mmCIF file of C-alpha atoms and ligand atoms in Angstrom:
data_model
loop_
_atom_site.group_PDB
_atom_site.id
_atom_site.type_symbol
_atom_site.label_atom_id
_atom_site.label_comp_id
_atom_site.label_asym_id
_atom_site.label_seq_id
_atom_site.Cartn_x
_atom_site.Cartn_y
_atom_site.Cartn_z
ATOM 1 C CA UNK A 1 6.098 58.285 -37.055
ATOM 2 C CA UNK A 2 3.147 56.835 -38.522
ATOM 3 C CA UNK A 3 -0.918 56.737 -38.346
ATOM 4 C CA UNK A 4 -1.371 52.851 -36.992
ATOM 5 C CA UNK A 5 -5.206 51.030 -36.842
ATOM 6 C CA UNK A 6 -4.704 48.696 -34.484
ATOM 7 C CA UNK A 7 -7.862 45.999 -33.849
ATOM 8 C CA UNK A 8 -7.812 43.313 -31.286
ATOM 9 C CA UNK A 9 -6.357 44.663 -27.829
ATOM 10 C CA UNK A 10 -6.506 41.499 -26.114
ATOM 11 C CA UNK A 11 -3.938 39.351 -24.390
ATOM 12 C CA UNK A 12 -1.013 40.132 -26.903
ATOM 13 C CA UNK A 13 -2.654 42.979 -28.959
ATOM 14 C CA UNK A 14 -2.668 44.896 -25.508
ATOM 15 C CA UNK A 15 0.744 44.818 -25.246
ATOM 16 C CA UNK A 16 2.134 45.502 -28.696
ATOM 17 C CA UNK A 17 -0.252 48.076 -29.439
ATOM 18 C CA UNK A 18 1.139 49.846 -25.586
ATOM 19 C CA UNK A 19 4.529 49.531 -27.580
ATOM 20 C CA UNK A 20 3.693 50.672 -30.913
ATOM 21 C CA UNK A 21 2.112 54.113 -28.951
ATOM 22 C CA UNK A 22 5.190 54.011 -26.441
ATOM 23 C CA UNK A 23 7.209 54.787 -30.107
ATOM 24 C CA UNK A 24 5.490 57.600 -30.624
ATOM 25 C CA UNK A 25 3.166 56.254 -33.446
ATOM 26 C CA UNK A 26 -0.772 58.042 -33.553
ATOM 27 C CA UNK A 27 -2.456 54.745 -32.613
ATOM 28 C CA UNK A 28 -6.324 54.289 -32.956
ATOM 29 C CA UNK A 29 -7.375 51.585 -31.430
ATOM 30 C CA UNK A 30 -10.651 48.971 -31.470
ATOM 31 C CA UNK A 31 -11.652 45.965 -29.969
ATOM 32 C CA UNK A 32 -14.885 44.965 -28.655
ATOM 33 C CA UNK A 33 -14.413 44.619 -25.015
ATOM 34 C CA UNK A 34 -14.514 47.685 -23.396
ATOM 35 C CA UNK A 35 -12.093 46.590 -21.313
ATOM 36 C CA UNK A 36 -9.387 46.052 -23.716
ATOM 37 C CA UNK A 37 -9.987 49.542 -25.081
ATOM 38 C CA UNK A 38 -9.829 51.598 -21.501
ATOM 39 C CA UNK A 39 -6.107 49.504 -21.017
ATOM 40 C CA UNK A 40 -4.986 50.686 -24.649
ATOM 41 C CA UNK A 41 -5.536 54.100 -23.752
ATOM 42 C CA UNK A 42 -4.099 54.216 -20.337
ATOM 43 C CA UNK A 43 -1.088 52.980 -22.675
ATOM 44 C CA UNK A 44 -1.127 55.966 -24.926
ATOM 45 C CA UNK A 45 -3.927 54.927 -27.932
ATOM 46 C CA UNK A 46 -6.413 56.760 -28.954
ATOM 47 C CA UNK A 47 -9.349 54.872 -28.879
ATOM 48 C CA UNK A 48 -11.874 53.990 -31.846
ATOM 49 C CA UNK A 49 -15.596 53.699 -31.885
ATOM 50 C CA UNK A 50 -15.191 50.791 -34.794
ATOM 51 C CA UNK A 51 -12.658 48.943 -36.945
ATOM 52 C CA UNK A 52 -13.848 51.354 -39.488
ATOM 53 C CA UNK A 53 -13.360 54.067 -37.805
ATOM 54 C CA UNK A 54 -9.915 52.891 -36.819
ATOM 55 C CA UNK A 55 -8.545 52.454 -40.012
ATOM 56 C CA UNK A 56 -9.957 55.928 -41.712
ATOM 57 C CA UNK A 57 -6.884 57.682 -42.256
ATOM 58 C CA UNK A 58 -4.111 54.798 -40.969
ATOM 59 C CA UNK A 59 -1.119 54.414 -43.044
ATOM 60 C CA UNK A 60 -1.138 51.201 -41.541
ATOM 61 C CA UNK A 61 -3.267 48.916 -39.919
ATOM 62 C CA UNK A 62 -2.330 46.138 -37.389
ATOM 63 C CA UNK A 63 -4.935 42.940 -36.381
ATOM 64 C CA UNK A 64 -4.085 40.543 -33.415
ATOM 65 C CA UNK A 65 -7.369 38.648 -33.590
ATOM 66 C CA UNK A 66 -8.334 35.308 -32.419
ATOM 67 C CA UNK A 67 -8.931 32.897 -35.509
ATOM 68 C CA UNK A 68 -9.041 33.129 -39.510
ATOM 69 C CA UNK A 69 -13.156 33.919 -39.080
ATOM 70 C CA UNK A 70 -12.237 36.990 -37.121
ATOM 71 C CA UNK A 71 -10.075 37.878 -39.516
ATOM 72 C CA UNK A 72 -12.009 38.001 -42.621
ATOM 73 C CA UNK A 73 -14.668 39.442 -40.791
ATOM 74 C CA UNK A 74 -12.497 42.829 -39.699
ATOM 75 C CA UNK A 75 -10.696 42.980 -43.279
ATOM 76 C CA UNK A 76 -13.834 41.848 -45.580
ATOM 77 C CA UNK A 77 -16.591 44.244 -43.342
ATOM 78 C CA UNK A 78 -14.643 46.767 -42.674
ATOM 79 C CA UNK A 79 -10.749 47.416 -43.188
ATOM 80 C CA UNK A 80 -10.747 47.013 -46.846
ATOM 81 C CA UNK A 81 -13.581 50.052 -47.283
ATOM 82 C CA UNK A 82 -12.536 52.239 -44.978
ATOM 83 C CA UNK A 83 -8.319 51.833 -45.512
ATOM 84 C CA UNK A 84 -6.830 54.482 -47.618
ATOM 85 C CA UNK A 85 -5.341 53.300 -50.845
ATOM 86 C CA UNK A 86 -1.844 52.207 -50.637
ATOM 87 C CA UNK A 87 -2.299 51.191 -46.729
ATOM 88 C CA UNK A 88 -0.200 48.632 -45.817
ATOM 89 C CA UNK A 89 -2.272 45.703 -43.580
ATOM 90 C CA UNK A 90 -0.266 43.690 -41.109
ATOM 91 C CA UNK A 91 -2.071 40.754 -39.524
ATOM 92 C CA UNK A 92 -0.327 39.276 -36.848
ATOM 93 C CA UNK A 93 -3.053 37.097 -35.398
ATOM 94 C CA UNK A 94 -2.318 32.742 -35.826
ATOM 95 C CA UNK A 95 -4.468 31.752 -38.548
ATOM 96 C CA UNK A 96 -5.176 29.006 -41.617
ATOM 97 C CA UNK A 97 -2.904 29.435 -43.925
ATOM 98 C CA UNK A 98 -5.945 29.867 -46.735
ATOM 99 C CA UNK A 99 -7.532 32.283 -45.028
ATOM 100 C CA UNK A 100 -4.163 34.571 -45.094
ATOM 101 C CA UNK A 101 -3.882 34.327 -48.513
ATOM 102 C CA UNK A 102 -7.596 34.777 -49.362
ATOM 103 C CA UNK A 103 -7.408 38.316 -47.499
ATOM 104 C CA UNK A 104 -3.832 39.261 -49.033
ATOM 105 C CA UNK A 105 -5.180 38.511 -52.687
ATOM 106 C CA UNK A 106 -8.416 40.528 -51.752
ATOM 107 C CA UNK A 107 -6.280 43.697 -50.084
ATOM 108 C CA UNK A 108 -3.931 43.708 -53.317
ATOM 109 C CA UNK A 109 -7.151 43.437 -55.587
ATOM 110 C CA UNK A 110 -8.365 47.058 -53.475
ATOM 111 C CA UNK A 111 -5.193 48.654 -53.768
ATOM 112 C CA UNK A 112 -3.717 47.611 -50.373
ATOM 113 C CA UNK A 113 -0.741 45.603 -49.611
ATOM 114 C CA UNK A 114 -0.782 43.076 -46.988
ATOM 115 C CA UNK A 115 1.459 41.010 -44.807
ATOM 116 C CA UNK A 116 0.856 37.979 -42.835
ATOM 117 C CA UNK A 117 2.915 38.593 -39.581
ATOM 118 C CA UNK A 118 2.250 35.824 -36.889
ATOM 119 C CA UNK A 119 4.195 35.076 -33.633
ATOM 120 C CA UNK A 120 6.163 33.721 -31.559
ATOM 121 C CA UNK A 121 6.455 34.311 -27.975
ATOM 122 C CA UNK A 122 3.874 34.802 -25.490
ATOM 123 C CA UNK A 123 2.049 37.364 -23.450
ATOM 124 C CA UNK A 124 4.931 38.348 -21.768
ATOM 125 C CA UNK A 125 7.219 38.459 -24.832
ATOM 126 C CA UNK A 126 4.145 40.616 -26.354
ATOM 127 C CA UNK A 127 4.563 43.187 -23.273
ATOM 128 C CA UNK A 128 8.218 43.272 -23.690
ATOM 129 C CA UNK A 129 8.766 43.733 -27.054
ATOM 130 C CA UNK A 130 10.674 41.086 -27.572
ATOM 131 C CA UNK A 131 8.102 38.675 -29.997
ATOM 132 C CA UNK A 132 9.808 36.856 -33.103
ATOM 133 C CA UNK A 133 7.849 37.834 -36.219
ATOM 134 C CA UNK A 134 7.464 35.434 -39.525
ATOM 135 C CA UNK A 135 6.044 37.171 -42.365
ATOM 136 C CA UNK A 136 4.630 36.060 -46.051
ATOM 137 C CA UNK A 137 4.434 38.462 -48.565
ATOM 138 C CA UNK A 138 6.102 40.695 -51.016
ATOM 139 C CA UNK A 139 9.417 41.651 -50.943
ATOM 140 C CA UNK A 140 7.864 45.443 -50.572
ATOM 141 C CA UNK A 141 5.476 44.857 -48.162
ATOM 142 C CA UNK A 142 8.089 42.799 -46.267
ATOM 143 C CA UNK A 143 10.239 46.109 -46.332
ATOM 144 C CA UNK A 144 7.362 48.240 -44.921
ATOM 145 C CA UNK A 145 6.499 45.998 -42.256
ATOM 146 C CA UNK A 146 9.503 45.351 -41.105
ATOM 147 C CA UNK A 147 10.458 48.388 -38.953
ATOM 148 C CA UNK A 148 7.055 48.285 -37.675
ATOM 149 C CA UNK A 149 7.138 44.919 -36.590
ATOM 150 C CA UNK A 150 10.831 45.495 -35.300
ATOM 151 C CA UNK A 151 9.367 47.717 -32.732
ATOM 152 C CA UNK A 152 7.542 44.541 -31.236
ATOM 153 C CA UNK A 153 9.756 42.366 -31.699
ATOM 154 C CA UNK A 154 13.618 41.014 -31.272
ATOM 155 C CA UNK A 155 13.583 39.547 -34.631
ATOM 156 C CA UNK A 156 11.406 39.787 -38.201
ATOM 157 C CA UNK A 157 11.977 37.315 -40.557
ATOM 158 C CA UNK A 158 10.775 37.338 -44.399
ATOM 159 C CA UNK A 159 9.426 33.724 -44.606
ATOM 160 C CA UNK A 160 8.139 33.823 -48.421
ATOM 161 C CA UNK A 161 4.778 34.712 -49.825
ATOM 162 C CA UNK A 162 1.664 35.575 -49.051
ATOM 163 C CA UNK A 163 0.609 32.654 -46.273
ATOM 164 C CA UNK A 164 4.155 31.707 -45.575
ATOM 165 C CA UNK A 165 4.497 33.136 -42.196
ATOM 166 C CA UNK A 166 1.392 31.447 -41.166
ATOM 167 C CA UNK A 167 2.976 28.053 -42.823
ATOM 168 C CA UNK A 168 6.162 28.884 -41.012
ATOM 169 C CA UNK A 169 4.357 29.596 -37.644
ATOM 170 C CA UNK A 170 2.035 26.344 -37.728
ATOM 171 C CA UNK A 171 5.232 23.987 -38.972
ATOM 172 C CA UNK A 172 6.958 25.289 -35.906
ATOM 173 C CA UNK A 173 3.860 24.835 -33.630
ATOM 174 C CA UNK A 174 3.796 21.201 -34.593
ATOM 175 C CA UNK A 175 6.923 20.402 -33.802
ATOM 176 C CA UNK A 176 7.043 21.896 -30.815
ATOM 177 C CA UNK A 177 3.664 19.942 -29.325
ATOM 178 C CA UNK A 178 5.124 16.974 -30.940
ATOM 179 C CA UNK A 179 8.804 17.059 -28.725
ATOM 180 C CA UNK A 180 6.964 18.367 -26.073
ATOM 181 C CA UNK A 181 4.561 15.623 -25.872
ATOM 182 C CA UNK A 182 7.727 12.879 -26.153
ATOM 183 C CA UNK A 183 9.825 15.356 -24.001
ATOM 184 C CA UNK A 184 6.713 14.534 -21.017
ATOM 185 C CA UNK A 185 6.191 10.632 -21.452
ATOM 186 C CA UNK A 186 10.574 10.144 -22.023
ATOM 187 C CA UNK A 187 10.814 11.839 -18.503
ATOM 188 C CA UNK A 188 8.019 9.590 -16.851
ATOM 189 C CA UNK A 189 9.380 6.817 -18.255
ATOM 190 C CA UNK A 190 12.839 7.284 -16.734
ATOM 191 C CA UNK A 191 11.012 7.831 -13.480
ATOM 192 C CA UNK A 192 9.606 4.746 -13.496
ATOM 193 C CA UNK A 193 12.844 3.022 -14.821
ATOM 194 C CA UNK A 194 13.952 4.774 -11.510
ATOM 195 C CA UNK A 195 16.887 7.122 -12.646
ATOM 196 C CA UNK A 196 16.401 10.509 -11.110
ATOM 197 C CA UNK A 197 15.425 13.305 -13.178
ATOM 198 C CA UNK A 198 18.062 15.960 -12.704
ATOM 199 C CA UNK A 199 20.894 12.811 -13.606
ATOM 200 C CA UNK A 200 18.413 11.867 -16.679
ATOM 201 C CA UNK A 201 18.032 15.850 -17.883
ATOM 202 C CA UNK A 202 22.093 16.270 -17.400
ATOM 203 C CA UNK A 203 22.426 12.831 -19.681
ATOM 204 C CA UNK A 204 19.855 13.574 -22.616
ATOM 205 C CA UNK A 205 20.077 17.508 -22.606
ATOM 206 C CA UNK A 206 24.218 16.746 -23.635
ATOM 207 C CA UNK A 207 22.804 13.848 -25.834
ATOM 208 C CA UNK A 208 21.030 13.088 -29.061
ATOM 209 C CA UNK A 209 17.539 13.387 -27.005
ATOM 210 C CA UNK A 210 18.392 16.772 -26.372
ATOM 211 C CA UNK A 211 15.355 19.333 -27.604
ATOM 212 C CA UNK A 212 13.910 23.138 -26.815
ATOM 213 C CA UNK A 213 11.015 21.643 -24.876
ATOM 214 C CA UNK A 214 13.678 19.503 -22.578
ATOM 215 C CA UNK A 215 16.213 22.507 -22.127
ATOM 216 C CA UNK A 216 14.576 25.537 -22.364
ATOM 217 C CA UNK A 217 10.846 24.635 -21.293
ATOM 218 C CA UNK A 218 11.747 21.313 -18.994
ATOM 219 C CA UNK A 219 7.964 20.275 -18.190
ATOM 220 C CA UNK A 220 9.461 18.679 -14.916
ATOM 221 C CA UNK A 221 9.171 21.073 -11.831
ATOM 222 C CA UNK A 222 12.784 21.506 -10.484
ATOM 223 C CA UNK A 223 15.065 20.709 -12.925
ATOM 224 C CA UNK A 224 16.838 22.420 -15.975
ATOM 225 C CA UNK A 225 15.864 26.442 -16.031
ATOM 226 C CA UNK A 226 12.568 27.995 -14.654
ATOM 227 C CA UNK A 227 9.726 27.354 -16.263
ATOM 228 C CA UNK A 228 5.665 27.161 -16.351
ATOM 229 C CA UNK A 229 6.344 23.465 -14.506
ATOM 230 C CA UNK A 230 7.540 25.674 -11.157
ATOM 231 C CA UNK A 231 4.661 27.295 -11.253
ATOM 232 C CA UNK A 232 1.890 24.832 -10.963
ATOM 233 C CA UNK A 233 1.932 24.798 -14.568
ATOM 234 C CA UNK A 234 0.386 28.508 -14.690
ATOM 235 C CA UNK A 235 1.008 30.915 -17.464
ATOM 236 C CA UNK A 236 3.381 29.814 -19.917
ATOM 237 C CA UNK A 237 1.933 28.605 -23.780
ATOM 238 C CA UNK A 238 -2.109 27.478 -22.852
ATOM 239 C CA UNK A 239 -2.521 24.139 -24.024
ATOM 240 C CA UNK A 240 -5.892 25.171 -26.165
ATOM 241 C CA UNK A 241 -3.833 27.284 -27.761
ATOM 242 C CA UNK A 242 -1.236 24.297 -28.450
ATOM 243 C CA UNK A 243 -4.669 22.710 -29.726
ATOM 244 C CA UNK A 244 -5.539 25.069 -31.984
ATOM 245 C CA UNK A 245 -2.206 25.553 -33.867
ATOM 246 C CA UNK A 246 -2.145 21.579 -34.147
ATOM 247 C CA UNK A 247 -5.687 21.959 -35.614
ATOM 248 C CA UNK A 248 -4.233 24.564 -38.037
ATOM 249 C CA UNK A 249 -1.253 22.655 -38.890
ATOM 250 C CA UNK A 250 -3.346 18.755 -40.012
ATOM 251 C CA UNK A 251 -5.701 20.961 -41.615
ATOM 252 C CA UNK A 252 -3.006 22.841 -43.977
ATOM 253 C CA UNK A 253 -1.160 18.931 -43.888
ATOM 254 C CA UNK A 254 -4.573 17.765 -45.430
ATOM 255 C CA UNK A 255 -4.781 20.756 -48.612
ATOM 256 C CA UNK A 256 -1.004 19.642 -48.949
ATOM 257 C CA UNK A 257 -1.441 15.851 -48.931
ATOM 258 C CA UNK A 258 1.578 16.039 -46.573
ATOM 259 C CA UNK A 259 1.546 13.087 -43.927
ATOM 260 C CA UNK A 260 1.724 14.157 -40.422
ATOM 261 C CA UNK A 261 1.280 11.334 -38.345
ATOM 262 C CA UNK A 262 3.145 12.576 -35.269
ATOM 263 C CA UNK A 263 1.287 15.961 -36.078
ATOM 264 C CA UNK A 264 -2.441 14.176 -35.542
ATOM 265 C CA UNK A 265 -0.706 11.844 -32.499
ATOM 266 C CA UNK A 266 0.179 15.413 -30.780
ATOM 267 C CA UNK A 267 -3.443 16.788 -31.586
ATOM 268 C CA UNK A 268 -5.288 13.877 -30.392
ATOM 269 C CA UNK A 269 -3.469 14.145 -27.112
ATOM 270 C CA UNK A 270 -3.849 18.099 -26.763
ATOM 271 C CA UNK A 271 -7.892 17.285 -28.026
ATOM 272 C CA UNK A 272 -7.733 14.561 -25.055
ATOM 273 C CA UNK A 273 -6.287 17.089 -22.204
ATOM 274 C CA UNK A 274 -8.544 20.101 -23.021
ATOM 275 C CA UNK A 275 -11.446 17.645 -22.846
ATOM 276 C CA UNK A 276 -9.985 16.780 -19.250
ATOM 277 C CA UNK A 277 -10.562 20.582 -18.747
ATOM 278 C CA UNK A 278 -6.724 21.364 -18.669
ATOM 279 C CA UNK A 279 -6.931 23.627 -21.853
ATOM 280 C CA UNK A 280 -6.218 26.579 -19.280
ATOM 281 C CA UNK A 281 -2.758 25.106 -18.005
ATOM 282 C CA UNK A 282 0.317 25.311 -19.698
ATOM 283 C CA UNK A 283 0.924 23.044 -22.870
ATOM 284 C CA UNK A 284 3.870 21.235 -20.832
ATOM 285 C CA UNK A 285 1.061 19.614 -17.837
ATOM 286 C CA UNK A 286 1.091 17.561 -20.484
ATOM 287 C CA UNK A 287 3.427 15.580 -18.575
ATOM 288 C CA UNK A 288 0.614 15.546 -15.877
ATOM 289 C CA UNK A 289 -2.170 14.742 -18.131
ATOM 290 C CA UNK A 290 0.105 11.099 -19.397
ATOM 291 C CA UNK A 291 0.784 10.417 -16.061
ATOM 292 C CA UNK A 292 -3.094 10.192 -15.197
ATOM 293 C CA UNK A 293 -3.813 13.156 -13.344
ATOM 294 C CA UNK A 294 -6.109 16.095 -14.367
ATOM 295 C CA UNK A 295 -4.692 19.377 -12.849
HETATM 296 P P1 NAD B 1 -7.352 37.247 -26.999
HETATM 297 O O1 NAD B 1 -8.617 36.487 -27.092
HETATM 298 O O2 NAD B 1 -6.827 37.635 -25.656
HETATM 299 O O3 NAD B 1 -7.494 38.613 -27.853
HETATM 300 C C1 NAD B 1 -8.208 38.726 -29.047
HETATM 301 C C2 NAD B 1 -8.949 40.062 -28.991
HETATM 302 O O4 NAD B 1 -9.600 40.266 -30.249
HETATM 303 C C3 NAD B 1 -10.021 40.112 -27.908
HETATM 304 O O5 NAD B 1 -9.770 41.217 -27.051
HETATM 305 C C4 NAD B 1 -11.331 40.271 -28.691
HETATM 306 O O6 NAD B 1 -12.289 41.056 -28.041
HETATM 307 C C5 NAD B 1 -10.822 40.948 -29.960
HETATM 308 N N1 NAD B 1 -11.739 40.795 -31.074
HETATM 309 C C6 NAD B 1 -12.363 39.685 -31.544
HETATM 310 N N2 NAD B 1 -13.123 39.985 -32.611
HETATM 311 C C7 NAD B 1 -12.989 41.333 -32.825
HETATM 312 C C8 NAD B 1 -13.523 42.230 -33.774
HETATM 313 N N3 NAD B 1 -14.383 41.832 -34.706
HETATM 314 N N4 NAD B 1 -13.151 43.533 -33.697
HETATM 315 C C9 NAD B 1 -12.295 43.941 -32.744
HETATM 316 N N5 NAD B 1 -11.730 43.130 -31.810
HETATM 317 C C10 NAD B 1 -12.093 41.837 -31.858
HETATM 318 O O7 NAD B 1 -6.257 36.416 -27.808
HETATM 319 P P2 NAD B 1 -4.664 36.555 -27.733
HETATM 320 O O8 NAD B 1 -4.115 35.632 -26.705
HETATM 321 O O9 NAD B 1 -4.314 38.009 -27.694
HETATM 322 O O10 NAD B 1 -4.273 35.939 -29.158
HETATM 323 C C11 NAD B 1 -4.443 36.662 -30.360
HETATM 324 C C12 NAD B 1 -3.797 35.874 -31.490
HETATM 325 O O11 NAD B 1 -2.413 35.673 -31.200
HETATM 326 C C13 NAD B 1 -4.408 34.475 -31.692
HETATM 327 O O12 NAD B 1 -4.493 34.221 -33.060
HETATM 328 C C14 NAD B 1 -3.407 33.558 -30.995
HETATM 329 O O13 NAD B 1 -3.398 32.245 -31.548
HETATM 330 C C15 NAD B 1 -2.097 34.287 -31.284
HETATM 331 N N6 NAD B 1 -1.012 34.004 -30.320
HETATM 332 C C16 NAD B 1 -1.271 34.010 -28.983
HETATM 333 C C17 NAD B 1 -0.237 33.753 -28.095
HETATM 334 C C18 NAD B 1 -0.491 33.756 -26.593
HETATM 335 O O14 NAD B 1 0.391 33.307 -25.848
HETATM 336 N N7 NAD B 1 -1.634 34.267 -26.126
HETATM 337 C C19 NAD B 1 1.059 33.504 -28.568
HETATM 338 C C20 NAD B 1 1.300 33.542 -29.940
HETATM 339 C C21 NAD B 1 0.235 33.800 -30.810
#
C-alpha cells in the first residue's frame, strides 16, 4: 500500500480518490472547495490543508484538475517543492498536450517522474472504477503507474511518451464529437425523408454508417440501448466539456500543421450550442440543437 497526494476532488477526482482509499492506500487529500474535501473524507482520505501539504511525504501524487493552467499551477507552486525525490506524479486531468510535456520535462529535471494519465469514461465510470486510462511517458513510469491507475480503472494503456496520452485522449475526443455530430443531423434527416427511426437505426447500425455514437450512445430517445437521450438529455458527456476537448484537439492540430476540417466543423457547432446555453446537457442534444430547438 502506498502514501497517495491526491489534488482535485471534484466530479471525477471524488470518486477515484474514494477508490484509491477504499484499496487501502494512506490518501491525503486537497482541493479548494470545502465541499469536495468533507466528501473525500467521508470516503476514507485524510484530508490536507494545501497541495503542499498533500504531497509532503507521498510516494505518489495524483491531480484530476480542470485545465492545463490548473495544472501548472499545482505542479510549478507547489508539488514539485514539496514531493519527495523519486515521487512518481500522475496527472489524470484532460489537458494541452504542451502543457503535459512542459510539466513532465520540469518533474524529471527535479528528480520526479511523471505520467500523463487522462480519461475516458465519465462520472459514473469514475465512481465505479471502471475509467479507461491512456498514458505518455516512460516505459518506467508507465510500470509504476500502472497498478495504481488499474485500481480506477478497467483498462491502462501505455500510449507513448510524455504528452501521448493527452494526444491519444484529444484524437479520440474529436472523433467522437465529429460522428456524433453526423450521427444527430443523419437521423433528422431520415425523419424528414420519413423512414422511422428504429427501421433506420436497425438498417445503418448493421451497415457501413454504423458508429459508437449511433449504437452505443443513440442521441435519439427510444431507440438502440439507454442512453443520456432517455433522460431529457441529463447526465451523460456535458457538451462544454465536448467543447473543450475540441478546443484542445484544433489547437494541438494547429502546433502539428495537421488539417482538421471536420475537427473545427464539430467545434464550431459545440461553440454554437453552448452559446445557446446548452453547454450543461449532454453532448448528444446535439441532435436537438440542429433541429432548432434550445433545450
Ligand atoms: P470538476 O470541476 O468537477 O473538478 C475539478 C476540481 O479541481 C474542483 O473540485 C476544483 O475545486 C479543484 N481545483 C481546481 N484548482 C485547484 C487547485 N489549485 N488545488 C486544488 N484543487 C483545485 O471537474 P471534473 O469533471 O472532475 O473534471 C476534471 C478533469 O477530468 C477535467 O480535465 C475534465 O476535462 C476531465 N474529464 C472529465 C470527465 C467528466 O465526465 N466530468 C470525463 C473525462 C475527463
Amino acid at each position: 500500500m502506498s502514501r497517495i497526494a491526491f489534488i482535485g476532488l471534484g466530479n471525477m477526482g471524488g470518486g477515484m480518490a474514494a477508490n484509491l482509499a477504499g484499496a487501502g492506500h494512506a490518501v491525503r487529500a486537497f482541493d479548494l472547495v470545502e465541499a469536495a474535501l468533507s466528501r473525500a473524507q467521508d470516503a476514507g482520505c485524510l484530508p490536507a490543508a494545501s497541495a503542499t501539504e498533500a504531497a509532503r511525504d507521498a510516494e505518489i501524487v495524483v491531480s484530476m484538475l480542470p485545465a492545463g493552467r490548473h495544472v501548472r499551477s499545482v505542479y510549478e507552486g507547489e508539488i514539485f517543492a514539496a514531493a519527495p525525490k523519486g515521487a512518481l506524479l500522475i496527472d489524470c486531468s484532460t489537458i494541452d498536450v504542451a502543457s503535459a510535456r512542459a510539466v513532465t520535462e520540469a518533474a524529471e529535471a527535479g528528480g520526479l517522474a511523471m505520467v500523463d494519465a487522462p480519461v475516458s469514461g465519465g462520472i459514473a465510470a469514475a465512481n465505479a472504477g471502471t475509467l479507461t486510462f491512456m498514458v505518455g511517458g516512460t516505459a518506467e513510469a508507465f510500470a509504476r503507474a500502472q497498478p495504481i491507475l488499474a485500481q480506477m480503472g478497467k483498462a491502462v494503456i501505455h500510449a507513448g511518451a510524455a504528452g501521448a496520452g493527452q494526444s491519444a485522449k484529444i484524437c479520440n475526443n474529436m472523433l467522437l464529437g465529429a460522428t456524433m455530430i453526423a450521427t444527430c443531423e443523419t437521423f433528422l434527416l431520415a425523419e424528414k425523408l420519413g423512414l422511422d427511426l428504429q427501421t433506420f437505426y436497425d438498417i445503418s447500425s448493421k451497415a457501413s454508417g454504423q458508429s459508437w455514437s449511433m449504437t452505443t450512445y443513440c442521441p435519439v430517445p427510444g431507440v438502440g440501448p439507454t442512453t443520456p437521450s432517455d433522460n431529457g438529455y441529463e447526465g451523460g458527456f456535458a457538451a462544454a466539456l465536448q467543447l473543450k476537448d475540441l478546443k484542445l484537439a484544433i489547437e494541438a492540430a494547429q502546433a502539428a500543421d495537421a488539417s482538421v476540417p471536420m475537427g473545427h466543423a464539430a467545434g464550431a457547432l459545440y461553440q454554437a450550442m453552448v452559446n445557446a446555453g446548452m453547454g450543461g446537457k449532454d453532448f448528444s442534444a446535439m441532435i436537438r440543437f440542429l433541429d432548432g430547438k434550445t433545450a
